[in-house]
mmCIF file of C-alpha atoms and ligand atoms in Angstrom:
data_model
loop_
_atom_site.group_PDB
_atom_site.id
_atom_site.type_symbol
_atom_site.label_atom_id
_atom_site.label_comp_id
_atom_site.label_asym_id
_atom_site.label_seq_id
_atom_site.Cartn_x
_atom_site.Cartn_y
_atom_site.Cartn_z
ATOM 1 C CA UNK A 5 0.000 0.000 0.000
ATOM 2 C CA UNK A 6 2.839 2.340 0.951
ATOM 3 C CA UNK A 7 6.449 2.038 -0.172
ATOM 4 C CA UNK A 8 9.106 4.590 0.614
ATOM 5 C CA UNK A 9 12.759 4.430 -0.294
ATOM 6 C CA UNK A 10 15.620 6.544 0.969
ATOM 7 C CA UNK A 11 13.468 9.538 1.816
ATOM 8 C CA UNK A 12 15.195 12.776 2.802
ATOM 9 C CA UNK A 13 13.779 16.070 3.949
ATOM 10 C CA UNK A 14 15.450 19.262 5.109
ATOM 11 C CA UNK A 15 13.963 22.563 6.198
ATOM 12 C CA UNK A 16 15.784 25.614 4.917
ATOM 13 C CA UNK A 17 16.014 28.533 7.259
ATOM 14 C CA UNK A 18 17.942 31.411 5.766
ATOM 15 C CA UNK A 19 21.398 30.108 5.015
ATOM 16 C CA UNK A 20 20.941 27.197 7.417
ATOM 17 C CA UNK A 21 19.324 23.888 6.696
ATOM 18 C CA UNK A 22 17.915 21.381 9.168
ATOM 19 C CA UNK A 23 18.171 17.792 7.946
ATOM 20 C CA UNK A 24 15.051 16.207 9.495
ATOM 21 C CA UNK A 25 14.539 12.924 7.601
ATOM 22 C CA UNK A 26 17.820 11.186 6.836
ATOM 23 C CA UNK A 27 17.043 8.262 4.567
ATOM 24 C CA UNK A 28 13.795 6.588 5.587
ATOM 25 C CA UNK A 29 12.919 3.165 4.165
ATOM 26 C CA UNK A 30 9.768 1.259 4.949
ATOM 27 C CA UNK A 31 6.659 -0.214 3.508
ATOM 28 C CA UNK A 32 3.175 -0.797 4.807
ATOM 29 C CA UNK A 33 0.863 -3.566 3.603
ATOM 30 C CA UNK A 34 -2.868 -3.251 3.262
ATOM 31 C CA UNK A 35 -4.631 -3.808 6.598
ATOM 32 C CA UNK A 36 -1.700 -2.946 8.859
ATOM 33 C CA UNK A 37 -1.998 -0.811 11.995
ATOM 34 C CA UNK A 38 1.383 0.892 12.399
ATOM 35 C CA UNK A 39 2.607 3.263 15.084
ATOM 36 C CA UNK A 40 5.352 5.707 14.186
ATOM 37 C CA UNK A 41 6.886 6.460 17.544
ATOM 38 C CA UNK A 42 9.597 8.825 18.632
ATOM 39 C CA UNK A 43 10.263 11.741 20.926
ATOM 40 C CA UNK A 44 9.279 15.280 20.073
ATOM 41 C CA UNK A 45 11.330 16.647 17.179
ATOM 42 C CA UNK A 46 12.292 13.227 15.798
ATOM 43 C CA UNK A 47 10.567 13.953 12.471
ATOM 44 C CA UNK A 48 7.274 12.060 12.904
ATOM 45 C CA UNK A 49 4.975 14.813 11.656
ATOM 46 C CA UNK A 50 7.345 15.638 8.810
ATOM 47 C CA UNK A 51 7.183 12.001 7.697
ATOM 48 C CA UNK A 52 3.416 11.783 8.083
ATOM 49 C CA UNK A 53 2.911 15.017 6.141
ATOM 50 C CA UNK A 54 4.949 13.603 3.261
ATOM 51 C CA UNK A 55 2.981 10.332 3.378
ATOM 52 C CA UNK A 56 -0.192 12.439 3.430
ATOM 53 C CA UNK A 57 0.949 14.478 0.412
ATOM 54 C CA UNK A 58 0.741 17.653 2.451
ATOM 55 C CA UNK A 59 4.470 18.126 1.910
ATOM 56 C CA UNK A 60 7.096 16.808 -0.486
ATOM 57 C CA UNK A 61 10.378 15.023 0.182
ATOM 58 C CA UNK A 62 13.634 16.442 -1.176
ATOM 59 C CA UNK A 63 14.909 13.028 -2.217
ATOM 60 C CA UNK A 64 13.639 9.471 -2.376
ATOM 61 C CA UNK A 65 10.675 7.544 -3.710
ATOM 62 C CA UNK A 66 7.153 7.280 -2.430
ATOM 63 C CA UNK A 67 4.666 4.902 -4.021
ATOM 64 C CA UNK A 68 1.094 4.916 -2.736
ATOM 65 C CA UNK A 69 -1.170 2.097 -3.898
ATOM 66 C CA UNK A 70 1.010 1.601 -6.965
ATOM 67 C CA UNK A 71 1.164 5.285 -7.860
ATOM 68 C CA UNK A 72 4.504 7.130 -7.720
ATOM 69 C CA UNK A 73 3.965 10.337 -5.786
ATOM 70 C CA UNK A 74 6.378 12.787 -7.325
ATOM 71 C CA UNK A 75 6.122 16.090 -9.143
ATOM 72 C CA UNK A 76 2.335 16.062 -9.110
ATOM 73 C CA UNK A 77 0.611 19.345 -9.763
ATOM 74 C CA UNK A 78 -1.603 20.790 -7.024
ATOM 75 C CA UNK A 79 -4.851 19.608 -8.586
ATOM 76 C CA UNK A 80 -3.685 16.049 -9.059
ATOM 77 C CA UNK A 81 -2.183 15.956 -5.564
ATOM 78 C CA UNK A 82 -5.452 17.248 -4.085
ATOM 79 C CA UNK A 83 -7.423 14.631 -6.012
ATOM 80 C CA UNK A 84 -5.230 11.779 -4.800
ATOM 81 C CA UNK A 85 -5.329 13.154 -1.270
ATOM 82 C CA UNK A 86 -9.135 13.226 -1.242
ATOM 83 C CA UNK A 87 -9.423 9.807 -2.805
ATOM 84 C CA UNK A 88 -6.675 7.889 -0.991
ATOM 85 C CA UNK A 89 -6.145 9.477 2.399
ATOM 86 C CA UNK A 90 -8.026 10.314 5.568
ATOM 87 C CA UNK A 91 -6.470 12.581 8.211
ATOM 88 C CA UNK A 92 -6.931 12.818 11.967
ATOM 89 C CA UNK A 93 -5.117 15.515 13.958
ATOM 90 C CA UNK A 94 -4.417 16.143 17.632
ATOM 91 C CA UNK A 95 -6.483 19.337 17.575
ATOM 92 C CA UNK A 96 -9.478 17.717 15.801
ATOM 93 C CA UNK A 97 -9.620 20.473 13.129
ATOM 94 C CA UNK A 98 -13.422 20.522 13.038
ATOM 95 C CA UNK A 99 -15.260 23.524 11.637
ATOM 96 C CA UNK A 100 -16.820 25.256 14.626
ATOM 97 C CA UNK A 101 -19.941 26.660 12.990
ATOM 98 C CA UNK A 102 -20.879 23.374 11.334
ATOM 99 C CA UNK A 103 -22.709 20.523 13.062
ATOM 100 C CA UNK A 104 -21.142 17.109 13.598
ATOM 101 C CA UNK A 105 -23.079 15.822 10.573
ATOM 102 C CA UNK A 106 -21.991 18.725 8.344
ATOM 103 C CA UNK A 107 -18.370 18.256 9.390
ATOM 104 C CA UNK A 108 -18.471 14.574 8.486
ATOM 105 C CA UNK A 109 -20.275 15.275 5.188
ATOM 106 C CA UNK A 110 -17.756 17.897 4.037
ATOM 107 C CA UNK A 111 -15.293 15.580 2.206
ATOM 108 C CA UNK A 112 -18.246 14.248 0.197
ATOM 109 C CA UNK A 113 -19.183 17.786 -0.787
ATOM 110 C CA UNK A 114 -15.709 18.169 -2.314
ATOM 111 C CA UNK A 115 -16.365 14.921 -4.189
ATOM 112 C CA UNK A 116 -19.522 16.571 -5.563
ATOM 113 C CA UNK A 117 -21.819 13.936 -4.101
ATOM 114 C CA UNK A 118 -25.496 15.041 -4.059
ATOM 115 C CA UNK A 119 -26.680 16.534 -0.755
ATOM 116 C CA UNK A 120 -29.107 13.822 0.298
ATOM 117 C CA UNK A 121 -26.583 11.056 -0.331
ATOM 118 C CA UNK A 122 -23.944 13.047 1.566
ATOM 119 C CA UNK A 123 -26.132 13.345 4.600
ATOM 120 C CA UNK A 124 -27.111 9.682 4.583
ATOM 121 C CA UNK A 125 -23.527 8.566 4.315
ATOM 122 C CA UNK A 126 -22.291 11.004 6.959
ATOM 123 C CA UNK A 127 -24.986 9.775 9.335
ATOM 124 C CA UNK A 128 -23.952 6.176 8.743
ATOM 125 C CA UNK A 129 -20.372 7.010 9.706
ATOM 126 C CA UNK A 130 -21.429 9.049 12.725
ATOM 127 C CA UNK A 131 -23.435 6.014 13.802
ATOM 128 C CA UNK A 132 -20.310 3.850 13.432
ATOM 129 C CA UNK A 133 -18.435 6.053 15.894
ATOM 130 C CA UNK A 134 -21.399 5.992 18.279
ATOM 131 C CA UNK A 135 -22.543 9.585 17.730
ATOM 132 C CA UNK A 136 -25.756 9.311 15.740
ATOM 133 C CA UNK A 137 -27.674 11.091 18.486
ATOM 134 C CA UNK A 138 -25.215 13.983 18.390
ATOM 135 C CA UNK A 139 -25.400 14.673 14.657
ATOM 136 C CA UNK A 140 -26.994 18.118 15.006
ATOM 137 C CA UNK A 141 -24.693 19.351 17.751
ATOM 138 C CA UNK A 142 -21.891 21.831 17.192
ATOM 139 C CA UNK A 143 -18.303 20.901 18.125
ATOM 140 C CA UNK A 144 -18.511 23.290 21.104
ATOM 141 C CA UNK A 145 -21.263 21.087 22.556
ATOM 142 C CA UNK A 146 -19.120 17.933 22.385
ATOM 143 C CA UNK A 147 -16.448 16.556 24.716
ATOM 144 C CA UNK A 148 -12.861 16.134 23.478
ATOM 145 C CA UNK A 149 -13.393 12.414 22.928
ATOM 146 C CA UNK A 150 -16.598 13.054 21.007
ATOM 147 C CA UNK A 151 -14.878 15.663 18.839
ATOM 148 C CA UNK A 152 -12.146 13.189 17.959
ATOM 149 C CA UNK A 153 -14.817 10.593 17.095
ATOM 150 C CA UNK A 154 -16.396 13.092 14.708
ATOM 151 C CA UNK A 155 -12.940 13.662 13.197
ATOM 152 C CA UNK A 156 -12.509 9.887 12.805
ATOM 153 C CA UNK A 157 -15.895 9.661 11.042
ATOM 154 C CA UNK A 158 -14.911 12.561 8.777
ATOM 155 C CA UNK A 159 -11.623 10.832 7.925
ATOM 156 C CA UNK A 160 -13.477 7.598 7.103
ATOM 157 C CA UNK A 161 -16.472 8.899 5.179
ATOM 158 C CA UNK A 162 -14.769 9.079 1.777
ATOM 159 C CA UNK A 163 -13.534 5.495 2.292
ATOM 160 C CA UNK A 164 -9.823 6.264 1.965
ATOM 161 C CA UNK A 165 -7.176 3.628 1.339
ATOM 162 C CA UNK A 166 -5.129 4.808 4.316
ATOM 163 C CA UNK A 167 -5.939 6.658 7.544
ATOM 164 C CA UNK A 168 -3.175 8.909 8.889
ATOM 165 C CA UNK A 169 -3.394 10.101 12.489
ATOM 166 C CA UNK A 170 -0.958 12.603 14.034
ATOM 167 C CA UNK A 171 -0.990 12.415 17.854
ATOM 168 C CA UNK A 172 -4.731 11.774 17.742
ATOM 169 C CA UNK A 173 -4.849 11.178 21.500
ATOM 170 C CA UNK A 174 -2.488 14.036 22.366
ATOM 171 C CA UNK A 175 -5.251 16.324 23.646
ATOM 172 C CA UNK A 176 -7.208 13.626 25.497
ATOM 173 C CA UNK A 177 -7.015 12.108 28.999
ATOM 174 C CA UNK A 178 -5.942 8.459 29.266
ATOM 175 C CA UNK A 179 -9.408 6.922 29.490
ATOM 176 C CA UNK A 180 -10.694 8.921 26.523
ATOM 177 C CA UNK A 181 -7.482 8.143 24.610
ATOM 178 C CA UNK A 182 -8.079 4.426 25.055
ATOM 179 C CA UNK A 183 -11.686 4.754 23.917
ATOM 180 C CA UNK A 184 -10.539 6.506 20.746
ATOM 181 C CA UNK A 185 -7.860 3.819 20.247
ATOM 182 C CA UNK A 186 -10.562 1.170 20.669
ATOM 183 C CA UNK A 187 -12.360 2.801 17.763
ATOM 184 C CA UNK A 188 -9.123 2.832 15.719
ATOM 185 C CA UNK A 189 -8.625 -0.880 16.462
ATOM 186 C CA UNK A 190 -12.195 -1.680 15.368
ATOM 187 C CA UNK A 191 -11.734 0.247 12.117
ATOM 188 C CA UNK A 192 -8.482 -1.648 11.524
ATOM 189 C CA UNK A 193 -10.229 -4.959 12.295
ATOM 190 C CA UNK A 194 -12.508 -4.158 9.332
ATOM 191 C CA UNK A 195 -9.401 -4.234 7.116
ATOM 192 C CA UNK A 196 -8.460 -0.561 6.970
ATOM 193 C CA UNK A 197 -4.799 0.475 6.812
ATOM 194 C CA UNK A 198 -3.903 2.944 9.571
ATOM 195 C CA UNK A 199 -0.741 4.833 10.546
ATOM 196 C CA UNK A 200 -0.673 6.416 13.995
ATOM 197 C CA UNK A 201 2.028 8.920 14.938
ATOM 198 C CA UNK A 202 2.556 9.075 18.691
ATOM 199 C CA UNK A 203 5.191 9.765 21.332
ATOM 200 C CA UNK A 204 3.258 7.683 23.892
ATOM 201 C CA UNK A 205 4.439 4.043 24.319
ATOM 202 C CA UNK A 206 1.054 2.839 25.640
ATOM 203 C CA UNK A 207 -0.711 4.124 22.517
ATOM 204 C CA UNK A 208 1.939 2.540 20.271
ATOM 205 C CA UNK A 209 1.399 -0.838 22.003
ATOM 206 C CA UNK A 210 -2.225 -0.738 20.829
ATOM 207 C CA UNK A 211 -0.983 -0.970 17.239
ATOM 208 C CA UNK A 212 0.350 -4.140 15.585
ATOM 209 C CA UNK A 213 3.735 -2.802 14.570
ATOM 210 C CA UNK A 214 5.939 -0.039 15.945
ATOM 211 C CA UNK A 215 8.369 1.917 13.805
ATOM 212 C CA UNK A 216 10.771 3.810 16.072
ATOM 213 C CA UNK A 217 12.060 7.079 14.710
ATOM 214 C CA UNK A 218 15.045 8.831 16.244
ATOM 215 C CA UNK A 219 16.721 11.960 14.891
ATOM 216 C CA UNK A 220 15.308 11.335 11.445
ATOM 217 C CA UNK A 221 16.189 7.658 11.046
ATOM 218 C CA UNK A 222 14.304 4.429 11.766
ATOM 219 C CA UNK A 223 16.181 2.760 14.618
ATOM 220 C CA UNK A 224 13.786 -0.161 15.117
ATOM 221 C CA UNK A 225 10.832 -1.658 13.253
ATOM 222 C CA UNK A 226 9.020 -4.376 15.222
ATOM 223 C CA UNK A 227 5.808 -6.360 15.148
ATOM 224 C CA UNK A 228 4.161 -6.240 18.583
ATOM 225 C CA UNK A 229 1.492 -8.174 20.413
ATOM 226 C CA UNK A 230 -1.390 -5.755 20.241
ATOM 227 C CA UNK A 231 -2.799 -4.538 23.550
ATOM 228 C CA UNK A 232 -6.572 -4.224 23.308
ATOM 229 C CA UNK A 233 -7.456 -0.630 24.143
ATOM 230 C CA UNK A 234 -10.589 -1.483 26.087
ATOM 231 C CA UNK A 235 -8.569 -3.673 28.469
ATOM 232 C CA UNK A 236 -7.231 -0.397 29.836
ATOM 233 C CA UNK A 237 -10.512 1.445 30.354
HETATM 234 P P1 LIG B 316 7.817 15.480 15.620
HETATM 235 O O1 LIG B 316 6.484 15.439 14.954
HETATM 236 O O2 LIG B 316 8.453 14.145 15.779
HETATM 237 O O3 LIG B 316 7.779 16.225 16.914
HETATM 238 P P2 LIG B 316 8.558 17.270 13.449
HETATM 239 O O4 LIG B 316 8.544 16.469 12.200
HETATM 240 O O5 LIG B 316 7.404 18.152 13.705
HETATM 241 O O6 LIG B 316 8.828 16.288 14.679
HETATM 242 O O7 LIG B 316 9.863 18.185 13.467
HETATM 243 C C1 LIG B 316 11.166 17.686 13.276
HETATM 244 C C2 LIG B 316 12.143 18.846 13.322
HETATM 245 O O8 LIG B 316 11.897 19.712 12.239
HETATM 246 C C3 LIG B 316 12.026 19.692 14.578
HETATM 247 O O9 LIG B 316 13.313 20.108 14.957
HETATM 248 C C4 LIG B 316 11.205 20.877 14.116
HETATM 249 O O10 LIG B 316 11.493 22.033 14.871
HETATM 250 C C5 LIG B 316 11.607 21.036 12.672
HETATM 251 N N1 LIG B 316 10.536 21.558 11.820
HETATM 252 C C6 LIG B 316 9.303 21.021 11.653
HETATM 253 N N2 LIG B 316 8.590 21.722 10.752
HETATM 254 C C7 LIG B 316 9.386 22.741 10.340
HETATM 255 C C8 LIG B 316 9.225 23.822 9.416
HETATM 256 N N3 LIG B 316 8.090 23.982 8.724
HETATM 257 N N4 LIG B 316 10.263 24.689 9.257
HETATM 258 C C9 LIG B 316 11.398 24.505 9.941
HETATM 259 N N5 LIG B 316 11.626 23.519 10.817
HETATM 260 C C10 LIG B 316 10.640 22.635 11.024
HETATM 261 MG MG1 LIG B 317 4.611 16.066 15.562
#
């Protein structure tokens, strides 16, 4: 599903340059649940943003579902992004003046799906994350855990090939974090490919494989015995 080879990325700042990713190699098969773990500043978000086509590498190859991701124009990149990828962020990134249902339906609007179909599909996904009853509430009326569930539904609604989550539990208390990870595990159990960036070892243990990133290189890549999130609640 994902193949990257010898990926490099530097940030230029004036005459200085910060070499953040220093030759990353890995691949992810369909259906995997992978944690990318490392301390703050190790390059996790930089890597995820490149995988998510929000940023481009300086060097190296990236193939997503058989398609080489290189030198795409903005329109093509945006199309692939909408079709292939779902994003979940630490800060939820919901639109405050739109209801839970409208937030979830938004990616379908960009796909030009008719309104009625959009709403039906969004409601189905809200139901899957246990929030059907909350569909007409605004984000400000939801708890942190509920907001992240809405964000998960929004990431899923366009049926992406890969879900990318950057510190999705970073703004949540432990119990709520584990509930959100339970949802991630259930979505993965349905066959979805998911990458979770985290600096928290307990969250990483809830995945099936942990890729350890340190100072821009992979120092360890291990399959783990998955801890069921609900065992912790
Ligand atoms: P992580 O997500 O693991 O905390 P990041 O990928 O966000 O790490 O950052 C890796 C390094 O790159 C850090 O030193 C950070 O300060 C730097 N960095 C991240 N984004 C930028 C940017 N847009 N411009 C300059 N430096 C950046
Ligand atoms: Mg980060």
